[in-house]
PDB file of C-alpha atoms in Angstrom:
ATOM      1  CA  MET A   1      28.805 -30.669 -72.681  1.00 42.00           C
ATOM      2  CA  HIS A   2      26.133 -32.372 -74.804  1.00 40.00           C
ATOM      3  CA  TYR A   3      28.156 -35.562 -74.654  1.00 33.00           C
ATOM      4  CA  THR A   4      28.345 -35.465 -70.844  1.00 35.00           C
ATOM      5  CA  TRP A   5      24.633 -34.761 -70.537  1.00 40.00           C
ATOM      6  CA  GLY A   6      23.982 -37.649 -72.928  1.00 38.00           C
ATOM      7  CA  ILE A   7      25.890 -39.991 -70.619  1.00 32.00           C
ATOM      8  CA  PHE A   8      23.960 -38.746 -67.581  1.00 39.00           C
ATOM      9  CA  LYS A   9      20.671 -39.119 -69.416  1.00 42.00           C
ATOM     10  CA  HIS A  10      21.600 -42.649 -70.423  1.00 39.00           C
ATOM     11  CA  LEU A  11      22.556 -43.531 -66.849  1.00 38.00           C
ATOM     12  CA  LYS A  12      19.297 -42.125 -65.561  1.00 44.00           C
ATOM     13  CA  ASN A  13      17.256 -44.462 -67.733  1.00 44.00           C
ATOM     14  CA  SER A  14      19.635 -47.404 -67.934  1.00 40.00           C
ATOM     15  CA  THR A  15      18.875 -50.910 -66.779  1.00 40.00           C
ATOM     16  CA  TRP A  16      22.124 -50.726 -64.788  1.00 39.00           C
ATOM     17  CA  ILE A  17      20.543 -48.198 -62.443  1.00 40.00           C
ATOM     18  CA  THR A  18      17.478 -50.425 -62.183  1.00 42.00           C
ATOM     19  CA  LYS A  19      19.661 -53.398 -61.301  1.00 40.00           C
ATOM     20  CA  MET A  20      21.475 -51.306 -58.738  1.00 42.00           C
ATOM     21  CA  ASN A  21      18.120 -50.509 -57.143  1.00 43.00           C
ATOM     22  CA  SER A  22      17.460 -54.211 -56.655  1.00 40.00           C
ATOM     23  CA  ILE A  23      20.789 -54.538 -54.901  1.00 37.00           C
ATOM     24  CA  MET A  24      19.686 -51.866 -52.434  1.00 37.00           C
ATOM     25  CA  ASN A  25      17.115 -54.234 -50.970  1.00 36.00           C
ATOM     26  CA  VAL A  26      19.833 -56.342 -49.306  1.00 34.00           C
ATOM     27  CA  THR A  27      20.442 -55.320 -45.710  1.00 34.00           C
ATOM     28  CA  CYS A  28      23.742 -55.096 -43.925  1.00 36.00           C
ATOM     29  CA  TYR A  29      22.459 -55.569 -40.415  1.00 31.00           C
ATOM     30  CA  THR A  30      20.652 -58.193 -38.406  1.00 31.00           C
ATOM     31  CA  THR A  31      18.954 -56.727 -35.368  1.00 37.00           C
ATOM     32  CA  THR A  32      18.119 -59.142 -32.583  1.00 33.00           C
ATOM     33  CA  ALA A  33      15.765 -58.538 -29.640  1.00 31.00           C
ATOM     34  CA  ARG A  34      18.497 -56.402 -28.091  1.00 38.00           C
ATOM     35  CA  HIS A  35      18.929 -53.389 -30.320  1.00 36.00           C
ATOM     36  CA  ASN A  36      22.552 -52.955 -29.289  1.00 40.00           C
ATOM     37  CA  SER A  37      23.580 -56.395 -30.588  1.00 40.00           C
ATOM     38  CA  THR A  38      23.613 -55.221 -34.194  1.00 43.00           C
ATOM     39  CA  THR A  39      26.118 -57.131 -36.303  1.00 43.00           C
ATOM     40  CA  ALA A  40      27.228 -56.871 -39.925  1.00 49.00           C
ATOM     41  CA  ALA A  41      25.526 -59.420 -42.165  1.00 50.00           C
ATOM     42  CA  GLU A  42      24.913 -60.005 -45.863  1.00 51.00           C
ATOM     43  CA  ASN A  43      27.313 -57.237 -46.800  1.00 68.00           C
ATOM     44  CA  ILE A  44      27.761 -56.838 -50.548  1.00 69.00           C
ATOM     45  CA  PRO A  45      31.472 -57.297 -51.362  1.00 70.00           C
ATOM     46  CA  ILE A  46      32.793 -55.080 -54.167  1.00 61.00           C
ATOM     47  CA  ASN A  47      36.246 -54.583 -55.651  1.00 60.00           C
ATOM     48  CA  GLY A  48      37.934 -51.307 -56.494  1.00 62.00           C
ATOM     49  CA  PHE A  49      36.588 -51.139 -60.025  1.00 53.00           C
ATOM     50  CA  GLN A  50      33.050 -51.882 -58.903  1.00 61.00           C
ATOM     51  CA  ARG A  51      33.349 -49.266 -56.182  1.00 57.00           C
ATOM     52  CA  SER A  52      34.429 -46.665 -58.738  1.00 59.00           C
ATOM     53  CA  LEU A  53      31.637 -47.635 -61.103  1.00 57.00           C
ATOM     54  CA  LEU A  54      29.047 -47.435 -58.346  1.00 56.00           C
ATOM     55  CA  SER A  55      30.401 -44.052 -57.265  1.00 55.00           C
ATOM     56  CA  VAL A  56      30.184 -42.574 -60.764  1.00 61.00           C
ATOM     57  CA  GLY A  57      26.745 -44.025 -61.424  1.00 58.00           C
ATOM     58  CA  ALA A  58      25.349 -42.990 -58.059  1.00 53.00           C
ATOM     59  CA  ALA A  59      26.772 -39.472 -58.412  1.00 56.00           C
ATOM     60  CA  ALA A  60      25.253 -39.085 -61.871  1.00 58.00           C
ATOM     61  CA  ALA A  61      21.855 -40.356 -60.741  1.00 56.00           C
ATOM     62  CA  ALA A  62      21.894 -38.140 -57.645  1.00 53.00           C
ATOM     63  CA  LEU A  63      22.797 -35.045 -59.691  1.00 56.00           C
ATOM     64  CA  LEU A  64      19.990 -35.718 -62.134  1.00 54.00           C
ATOM     65  CA  ASN A  65      17.508 -36.328 -59.344  1.00 59.00           C
ATOM     66  CA  PRO A  66      18.494 -35.206 -55.807  1.00 59.00           C
ATOM     67  CA  GLY A  67      15.430 -37.061 -54.562  1.00 59.00           C
ATOM     68  CA  ARG A  68      17.138 -40.366 -55.294  1.00 62.00           C
ATOM     69  CA  HIS A  69      18.068 -41.013 -51.665  1.00 63.00           C
ATOM     70  CA  ASP A  70      19.142 -44.551 -52.543  1.00 65.00           C
ATOM     71  CA  MET A  71      21.800 -43.210 -54.899  1.00 62.00           C
ATOM     72  CA  VAL A  72      22.906 -40.594 -52.363  1.00 62.00           C
ATOM     73  CA  ALA A  73      23.258 -43.385 -49.790  1.00 63.00           C
ATOM     74  CA  THR A  74      25.286 -45.517 -52.202  1.00 65.00           C
ATOM     75  CA  LEU A  75      27.584 -42.601 -52.990  1.00 62.00           C
ATOM     76  CA  GLY A  76      28.174 -42.023 -49.288  1.00 61.00           C
ATOM     77  CA  GLU A  77      29.222 -45.625 -48.766  1.00 71.00           C
ATOM     78  CA  THR A  78      31.442 -46.026 -51.822  1.00 73.00           C
ATOM     79  CA  THR A  79      33.378 -42.795 -51.257  1.00 76.00           C
ATOM     80  CA  GLY A  80      33.470 -42.555 -47.470  1.00 75.00           C
ATOM     81  CA  GLN A  81      36.065 -45.119 -46.379  1.00 88.00           C
ATOM     82  CA  ARG A  82      38.743 -42.681 -45.193  1.00 92.00           C
ATOM     83  CA  ALA A  83      36.206 -40.399 -43.534  1.00 94.00           C
ATOM     84  CA  LEU A  84      34.626 -43.328 -41.678  1.00 96.00           C
ATOM     85  CA  ILE A  85      38.041 -44.357 -40.355  1.00 96.00           C
ATOM     86  CA  ARG A  86      38.549 -40.786 -39.140  1.00 96.00           C
ATOM     87  CA  ILE A  87      35.127 -40.670 -37.456  1.00 97.00           C
ATOM     88  CA  HIS A  88      35.756 -44.051 -35.817  1.00 98.00           C
ATOM     89  CA  LYS A  89      39.076 -42.857 -34.392  1.00 98.00           C
ATOM     90  CA  GLN A  90      37.404 -39.671 -33.211  1.00 97.00           C
ATOM     91  CA  MET A  91      34.731 -41.691 -31.398  1.00 98.00           C
ATOM     92  CA  GLN A  92      37.314 -44.023 -29.876  1.00 98.00           C
ATOM     93  CA  ALA A  93      39.143 -41.027 -28.428  1.00 98.00           C
ATOM     94  CA  ASP A  94      36.028 -39.864 -26.569  1.00 98.00           C
ATOM     95  CA  SER A  95      34.474 -41.697 -23.588  1.00 97.00           C
ATOM     96  CA  GLU A  96      30.913 -41.161 -24.808  1.00 98.00           C
ATOM     97  CA  GLY A  97      31.895 -42.119 -28.331  1.00 98.00           C
ATOM     98  CA  GLN A  98      33.549 -45.281 -27.012  1.00 98.00           C
ATOM     99  CA  GLN A  99      30.335 -46.278 -25.276  1.00 98.00           C
ATOM    100  CA  ILE A 100      28.366 -45.801 -28.479  1.00 98.00           C
ATOM    101  CA  LEU A 101      30.766 -48.063 -30.373  1.00 98.00           C
ATOM    102  CA  LYS A 102      30.531 -50.655 -27.599  1.00 97.00           C
ATOM    103  CA  ASP A 103      26.721 -50.653 -27.311  1.00 98.00           C
ATOM    104  CA  ARG A 104      25.943 -50.049 -30.986  1.00 97.00           C
ATOM    105  CA  PRO A 105      22.511 -48.529 -30.300  1.00 98.00           C
ATOM    106  CA  ARG A 106      20.046 -48.154 -33.152  1.00 97.00           C
ATOM    107  CA  ILE A 107      17.466 -45.415 -33.613  1.00 97.00           C
ATOM    108  CA  ASN A 108      14.147 -46.481 -35.094  1.00 96.00           C
ATOM    109  CA  SER A 109      10.551 -46.924 -33.993  1.00 94.00           C
ATOM    110  CA  SER A 110      11.355 -50.372 -32.582  1.00 95.00           C
ATOM    111  CA  THR A 111      14.171 -49.215 -30.320  1.00 96.00           C
ATOM    112  CA  VAL A 112      12.948 -45.758 -29.320  1.00 97.00           C
ATOM    113  CA  ASN A 113       9.548 -45.098 -27.739  1.00 97.00           C
ATOM    114  CA  LEU A 114       8.624 -42.037 -29.764  1.00 97.00           C
ATOM    115  CA  ASN A 115       5.250 -41.638 -28.066  1.00 97.00           C
ATOM    116  CA  LEU A 116       6.988 -41.431 -24.695  1.00 97.00           C
ATOM    117  CA  LEU A 117       9.419 -38.823 -26.022  1.00 98.00           C
ATOM    118  CA  ARG A 118       6.475 -36.733 -27.200  1.00 97.00           C
ATOM    119  CA  LEU A 119       5.309 -36.502 -23.579  1.00 98.00           C
ATOM    120  CA  MET A 120       8.630 -35.201 -22.297  1.00 98.00           C
ATOM    121  CA  PRO A 121       8.907 -31.596 -21.058  1.00 98.00           C
ATOM    122  CA  GLU A 122       9.133 -28.928 -23.743  1.00 97.00           C
ATOM    123  CA  GLY A 123      12.688 -28.050 -24.649  1.00 97.00           C
ATOM    124  CA  THR A 124      14.170 -31.458 -23.848  1.00 98.00           C
ATOM    125  CA  LEU A 125      16.044 -33.350 -26.537  1.00 98.00           C
ATOM    126  CA  GLY A 126      13.349 -36.037 -26.693  1.00 98.00           C
ATOM    127  CA  TRP A 127      10.595 -33.451 -27.095  1.00 98.00           C
ATOM    128  CA  CYS A 128      12.522 -31.468 -29.734  1.00 98.00           C
ATOM    129  CA  TYR A 129      13.398 -34.610 -31.686  1.00 98.00           C
ATOM    130  CA  THR A 130       9.825 -35.891 -31.947  1.00 98.00           C
ATOM    131  CA  LYS A 131       8.553 -32.379 -32.711  1.00 97.00           C
ATOM    132  CA  PHE A 132      11.057 -32.235 -35.565  1.00 97.00           C
ATOM    133  CA  LEU A 133       9.869 -35.612 -36.858  1.00 96.00           C
ATOM    134  CA  ASP A 134       6.200 -34.626 -36.607  1.00 96.00           C
ATOM    135  CA  ASP A 135       6.609 -31.140 -38.080  1.00 95.00           C
ATOM    136  CA  ASN A 136       8.534 -32.463 -41.074  1.00 92.00           C
ATOM    137  CA  LYS A 137       6.507 -35.667 -41.422  1.00 92.00           C
ATOM    138  CA  VAL A 138       9.578 -37.902 -41.310  1.00 92.00           C
ATOM    139  CA  THR A 139      10.316 -41.146 -39.498  1.00 94.00           C
ATOM    140  CA  PRO A 140      13.554 -42.702 -38.222  1.00 95.00           C
ATOM    141  CA  ASP A 141      12.549 -45.893 -40.033  1.00 92.00           C
ATOM    142  CA  SER A 142      13.294 -44.290 -43.403  1.00 86.00           C
ATOM    143  CA  ARG A 143      17.076 -44.571 -43.020  1.00 86.00           C
ATOM    144  CA  ARG A 144      18.554 -47.130 -45.394  1.00 83.00           C
ATOM    145  CA  THR A 145      20.780 -49.915 -44.133  1.00 88.00           C
ATOM    146  CA  VAL A 146      24.440 -49.841 -45.123  1.00 89.00           C
ATOM    147  CA  GLN A 147      25.491 -52.287 -47.836  1.00 79.00           C
ATOM    148  CA  PHE A 148      28.861 -51.405 -49.334  1.00 81.00           C
ATOM    149  CA  VAL A 149      31.041 -50.960 -46.227  1.00 89.00           C
ATOM    150  CA  SER A 150      32.690 -54.307 -45.503  1.00 85.00           C
ATOM    151  CA  ASP A 151      34.315 -53.505 -42.135  1.00 90.00           C
ATOM    152  CA  SER A 152      31.734 -54.130 -39.403  1.00 92.00           C
ATOM    153  CA  GLU A 153      32.951 -51.243 -37.222  1.00 96.00           C
ATOM    154  CA  LEU A 154      32.886 -48.745 -40.068  1.00 95.00           C
ATOM    155  CA  CYS A 155      29.591 -50.188 -41.259  1.00 94.00           C
ATOM    156  CA  TYR A 156      28.063 -49.314 -37.898  1.00 96.00           C
ATOM    157  CA  VAL A 157      29.597 -45.826 -37.924  1.00 97.00           C
ATOM    158  CA  MET A 158      27.932 -45.106 -41.272  1.00 94.00           C
ATOM    159  CA  GLN A 159      24.628 -46.516 -40.026  1.00 95.00           C
ATOM    160  CA  ARG A 160      24.893 -44.397 -36.875  1.00 98.00           C
ATOM    161  CA  TYR A 161      25.547 -41.288 -38.955  1.00 96.00           C
ATOM    162  CA  ARG A 162      22.383 -41.888 -40.945  1.00 94.00           C
ATOM    163  CA  GLU A 163      20.231 -42.539 -37.914  1.00 97.00           C
ATOM    164  CA  VAL A 164      21.362 -39.446 -35.991  1.00 97.00           C
ATOM    165  CA  HIS A 165      21.025 -37.094 -38.974  1.00 96.00           C
ATOM    166  CA  ASP A 166      17.570 -35.940 -37.834  1.00 96.00           C
ATOM    167  CA  LEU A 167      18.992 -35.393 -34.359  1.00 98.00           C
ATOM    168  CA  PHE A 168      21.636 -33.148 -35.912  1.00 98.00           C
ATOM    169  CA  HIS A 169      18.781 -31.109 -37.349  1.00 97.00           C
ATOM    170  CA  SER A 170      17.079 -30.996 -33.954  1.00 97.00           C
ATOM    171  CA  VAL A 171      20.174 -29.910 -32.033  1.00 98.00           C
ATOM    172  CA  LEU A 172      21.197 -27.384 -34.680  1.00 98.00           C
ATOM    173  CA  GLY A 173      17.639 -26.078 -34.989  1.00 96.00           C
ATOM    174  CA  MET A 174      17.625 -26.444 -38.745  1.00 96.00           C
ATOM    175  CA  PRO A 175      14.478 -27.336 -40.771  1.00 93.00           C
ATOM    176  CA  THR A 176      14.417 -29.751 -43.712  1.00 91.00           C
ATOM    177  CA  ASN A 177      14.005 -27.049 -46.357  1.00 93.00           C
ATOM    178  CA  MET A 178      16.801 -26.486 -48.859  1.00 93.00           C
ATOM    179  CA  LEU A 179      18.576 -23.845 -46.756  1.00 96.00           C
ATOM    180  CA  GLY A 180      18.402 -25.977 -43.636  1.00 96.00           C
ATOM    181  CA  GLU A 181      19.614 -29.121 -45.363  1.00 95.00           C
ATOM    182  CA  VAL A 182      22.592 -27.406 -46.977  1.00 96.00           C
ATOM    183  CA  ALA A 183      23.539 -25.774 -43.670  1.00 97.00           C
ATOM    184  CA  VAL A 184      23.461 -29.156 -41.912  1.00 97.00           C
ATOM    185  CA  LYS A 185      25.505 -30.693 -44.729  1.00 96.00           C
ATOM    186  CA  TRP A 186      28.187 -28.045 -44.215  1.00 98.00           C
ATOM    187  CA  VAL A 187      28.357 -28.892 -40.518  1.00 98.00           C
ATOM    188  CA  GLU A 188      28.478 -32.622 -41.300  1.00 97.00           C
ATOM    189  CA  ALA A 189      31.106 -32.158 -44.008  1.00 96.00           C
ATOM    190  CA  LEU A 190      33.407 -30.178 -41.724  1.00 97.00           C
ATOM    191  CA  GLN A 191      32.941 -32.543 -38.785  1.00 98.00           C
ATOM    192  CA  THR A 192      32.984 -35.905 -40.591  1.00 96.00           C
ATOM    193  CA  GLY A 193      34.888 -35.308 -43.810  1.00 95.00           C
ATOM    194  CA  LEU A 194      32.408 -37.473 -45.734  1.00 94.00           C
ATOM    195  CA  PRO A 195      32.719 -36.605 -49.467  1.00 91.00           C
ATOM    196  CA  MET A 196      28.971 -37.068 -49.928  1.00 87.00           C
ATOM    197  CA  CYS A 197      28.302 -34.328 -47.365  1.00 92.00           C
ATOM    198  CA  ALA A 198      30.848 -32.028 -48.959  1.00 92.00           C
ATOM    199  CA  GLY A 199      29.304 -32.578 -52.377  1.00 89.00           C
ATOM    200  CA  ALA A 200      25.826 -31.772 -51.102  1.00 89.00           C
ATOM    201  CA  ALA A 201      27.131 -28.657 -49.341  1.00 93.00           C
ATOM    202  CA  LEU A 202      28.934 -27.408 -52.457  1.00 92.00           C
ATOM    203  CA  PHE A 203      26.410 -28.298 -55.159  1.00 89.00           C
ATOM    204  CA  GLY A 204      23.153 -27.964 -53.210  1.00 90.00           C
ATOM    205  CA  PRO A 205      23.170 -24.142 -53.412  1.00 94.00           C
ATOM    206  CA  LEU A 206      23.126 -24.340 -57.223  1.00 91.00           C
ATOM    207  CA  ARG A 207      19.405 -25.027 -56.939  1.00 89.00           C
ATOM    208  CA  PHE A 208      18.728 -21.942 -54.810  1.00 94.00           C
ATOM    209  CA  LYS A 209      16.626 -19.090 -56.109  1.00 94.00           C
ATOM    210  CA  THR A 210      17.937 -15.542 -55.859  1.00 94.00           C
ATOM    211  CA  LYS A 211      16.436 -14.733 -52.445  1.00 94.00           C
ATOM    212  CA  GLN A 212      17.501 -18.105 -51.042  1.00 95.00           C
ATOM    213  CA  ARG A 213      21.033 -17.591 -52.314  1.00 95.00           C
ATOM    214  CA  ASP A 214      21.232 -14.181 -50.662  1.00 96.00           C
ATOM    215  CA  LYS A 215      20.094 -15.579 -47.290  1.00 95.00           C
ATOM    216  CA  TYR A 216      22.477 -18.502 -47.699  1.00 97.00           C
ATOM    217  CA  VAL A 217      25.579 -16.432 -48.427  1.00 96.00           C
ATOM    218  CA  ARG A 218      24.862 -13.747 -45.818  1.00 96.00           C
ATOM    219  CA  HIS A 219      23.556 -15.846 -42.945  1.00 96.00           C
ATOM    220  CA  TYR A 220      23.396 -19.641 -43.260  1.00 97.00           C
ATOM    221  CA  LEU A 221      26.831 -20.313 -44.752  1.00 97.00           C
ATOM    222  CA  PRO A 222      28.881 -18.276 -42.213  1.00 97.00           C
ATOM    223  CA  TRP A 223      26.937 -19.846 -39.337  1.00 98.00           C
ATOM    224  CA  ALA A 224      27.319 -23.395 -40.670  1.00 98.00           C
ATOM    225  CA  ILE A 225      31.067 -23.020 -41.222  1.00 97.00           C
ATOM    226  CA  LYS A 226      31.488 -21.578 -37.724  1.00 97.00           C
ATOM    227  CA  ILE A 227      29.555 -24.432 -36.087  1.00 98.00           C
ATOM    228  CA  GLY A 228      31.183 -27.125 -38.210  1.00 98.00           C
ATOM    229  CA  SER A 229      34.624 -25.808 -37.308  1.00 97.00           C
ATOM    230  CA  GLU A 230      34.145 -24.953 -33.628  1.00 97.00           C
ATOM    231  CA  ALA A 231      31.469 -27.282 -32.201  1.00 98.00           C
ATOM    232  CA  LYS A 232      32.355 -30.569 -30.537  1.00 98.00           C
ATOM    233  CA  PRO A 233      31.747 -33.688 -32.697  1.00 98.00           C
ATOM    234  CA  LEU A 234      28.021 -34.418 -32.923  1.00 98.00           C
ATOM    235  CA  MET A 235      28.773 -38.082 -33.633  1.00 98.00           C
ATOM    236  CA  ASN A 236      30.083 -38.448 -30.082  1.00 98.00           C
ATOM    237  CA  ILE A 237      26.748 -37.666 -28.443  1.00 98.00           C
ATOM    238  CA  TYR A 238      24.950 -40.684 -26.955  1.00 98.00           C
ATOM    239  CA  TYR A 239      21.548 -39.169 -27.734  1.00 98.00           C
ATOM    240  CA  GLU A 240      19.589 -42.074 -26.268  1.00 98.00           C
ATOM    241  CA  LYS A 241      21.015 -41.274 -22.833  1.00 98.00           C
ATOM    242  CA  ARG A 242      20.231 -37.579 -23.135  1.00 98.00           C
ATOM    243  CA  TRP A 243      16.532 -37.508 -24.042  1.00 98.00           C
ATOM    244  CA  ASP A 244      15.685 -35.587 -20.849  1.00 98.00           C
ATOM    245  CA  GLN A 245      18.455 -33.012 -21.279  1.00 98.00           C
ATOM    246  CA  GLN A 246      17.450 -29.494 -22.266  1.00 98.00           C
ATOM    247  CA  VAL A 247      18.583 -28.820 -25.835  1.00 98.00           C
ATOM    248  CA  GLU A 248      19.760 -25.372 -24.782  1.00 98.00           C
ATOM    249  CA  ASP A 249      22.122 -26.969 -22.250  1.00 98.00           C
ATOM    250  CA  LEU A 250      23.307 -29.516 -24.810  1.00 98.00           C
ATOM    251  CA  ARG A 251      24.093 -26.738 -27.277  1.00 98.00           C
ATOM    252  CA  GLN A 252      26.148 -24.913 -24.681  1.00 98.00           C
ATOM    253  CA  GLU A 253      28.012 -28.117 -23.862  1.00 98.00           C
ATOM    254  CA  MET A 254      28.741 -28.755 -27.529  1.00 98.00           C
ATOM    255  CA  ASN A 255      29.707 -25.115 -28.232  1.00 98.00           C
ATOM    256  CA  ILE A 256      26.811 -24.596 -30.633  1.00 98.00           C
ATOM    257  CA  THR A 257      25.514 -21.073 -31.106  1.00 96.00           C
ATOM    258  CA  PRO A 258      21.818 -21.242 -32.112  1.00 94.00           C
ATOM    259  CA  PHE A 259      21.147 -19.935 -35.596  1.00 94.00           C
ATOM    260  CA  SER A 260      19.963 -16.354 -35.610  1.00 85.00           C
ATOM    261  CA  ILE A 261      20.555 -13.561 -38.066  1.00 73.00           C
ATOM    262  CA  ASP A 262      21.577 -11.427 -35.094  1.00 59.00           C
ATOM    263  CA  ASN A 263      24.273 -13.971 -34.170  1.00 53.00           C
ATOM    264  CA  ILE A 264      25.979 -13.929 -37.548  1.00 49.00           C
TER     265      ILE A 264
END
């Protein structure tokens, strides 16, 4: 146990992690004036050994400090190949998903008029999304670009997943606190199969305090498993074409029961 912790402690402070941080500055996408003409560029090629090494290092760094979003992102890319193939096939089998793959829309402050969405009627997807961003003081521009997924199609799928994560929160009605994040990760893990999501769903609760753990086990976990198993794939929603749709209607369409202790 002491030996394992010693390795983790060494990784946390090692120059290797520092070097890996510098790698994270390279982007995988070039966005032209048309946001849907995103193409893979400057991807960082890695072999199997390097992928394994990155996975172990990123996992160790993320466990030591869950706030290391760069390491969490790296772990998602280096371990998610099979899941990304599955998501891609799932999107190809759906007409709306097909259109997303064809258009390759991006979600950031340059492609989405957030101020306009804030003026939309209360209860619409656009209104709920910007309210979520404002309430939690987050921005769509904070999502890292994908670097370690060589296939351009799968690279976009991973980028899309990152950029719609906050929309998942909005549609599911989950906040960004620990309970909300773990609940969303359960839904994402069950729907996407991404190992990074499964890891966060399984190990995230270890940080819960007693009262949080009780709420999680009795209410959040059963709800999240139900939604993750029964709801239609959230990755297949072309959110940019649904800004004016009432979130309540979207939830009904996607077979999502709003979270409520009474509904558990």
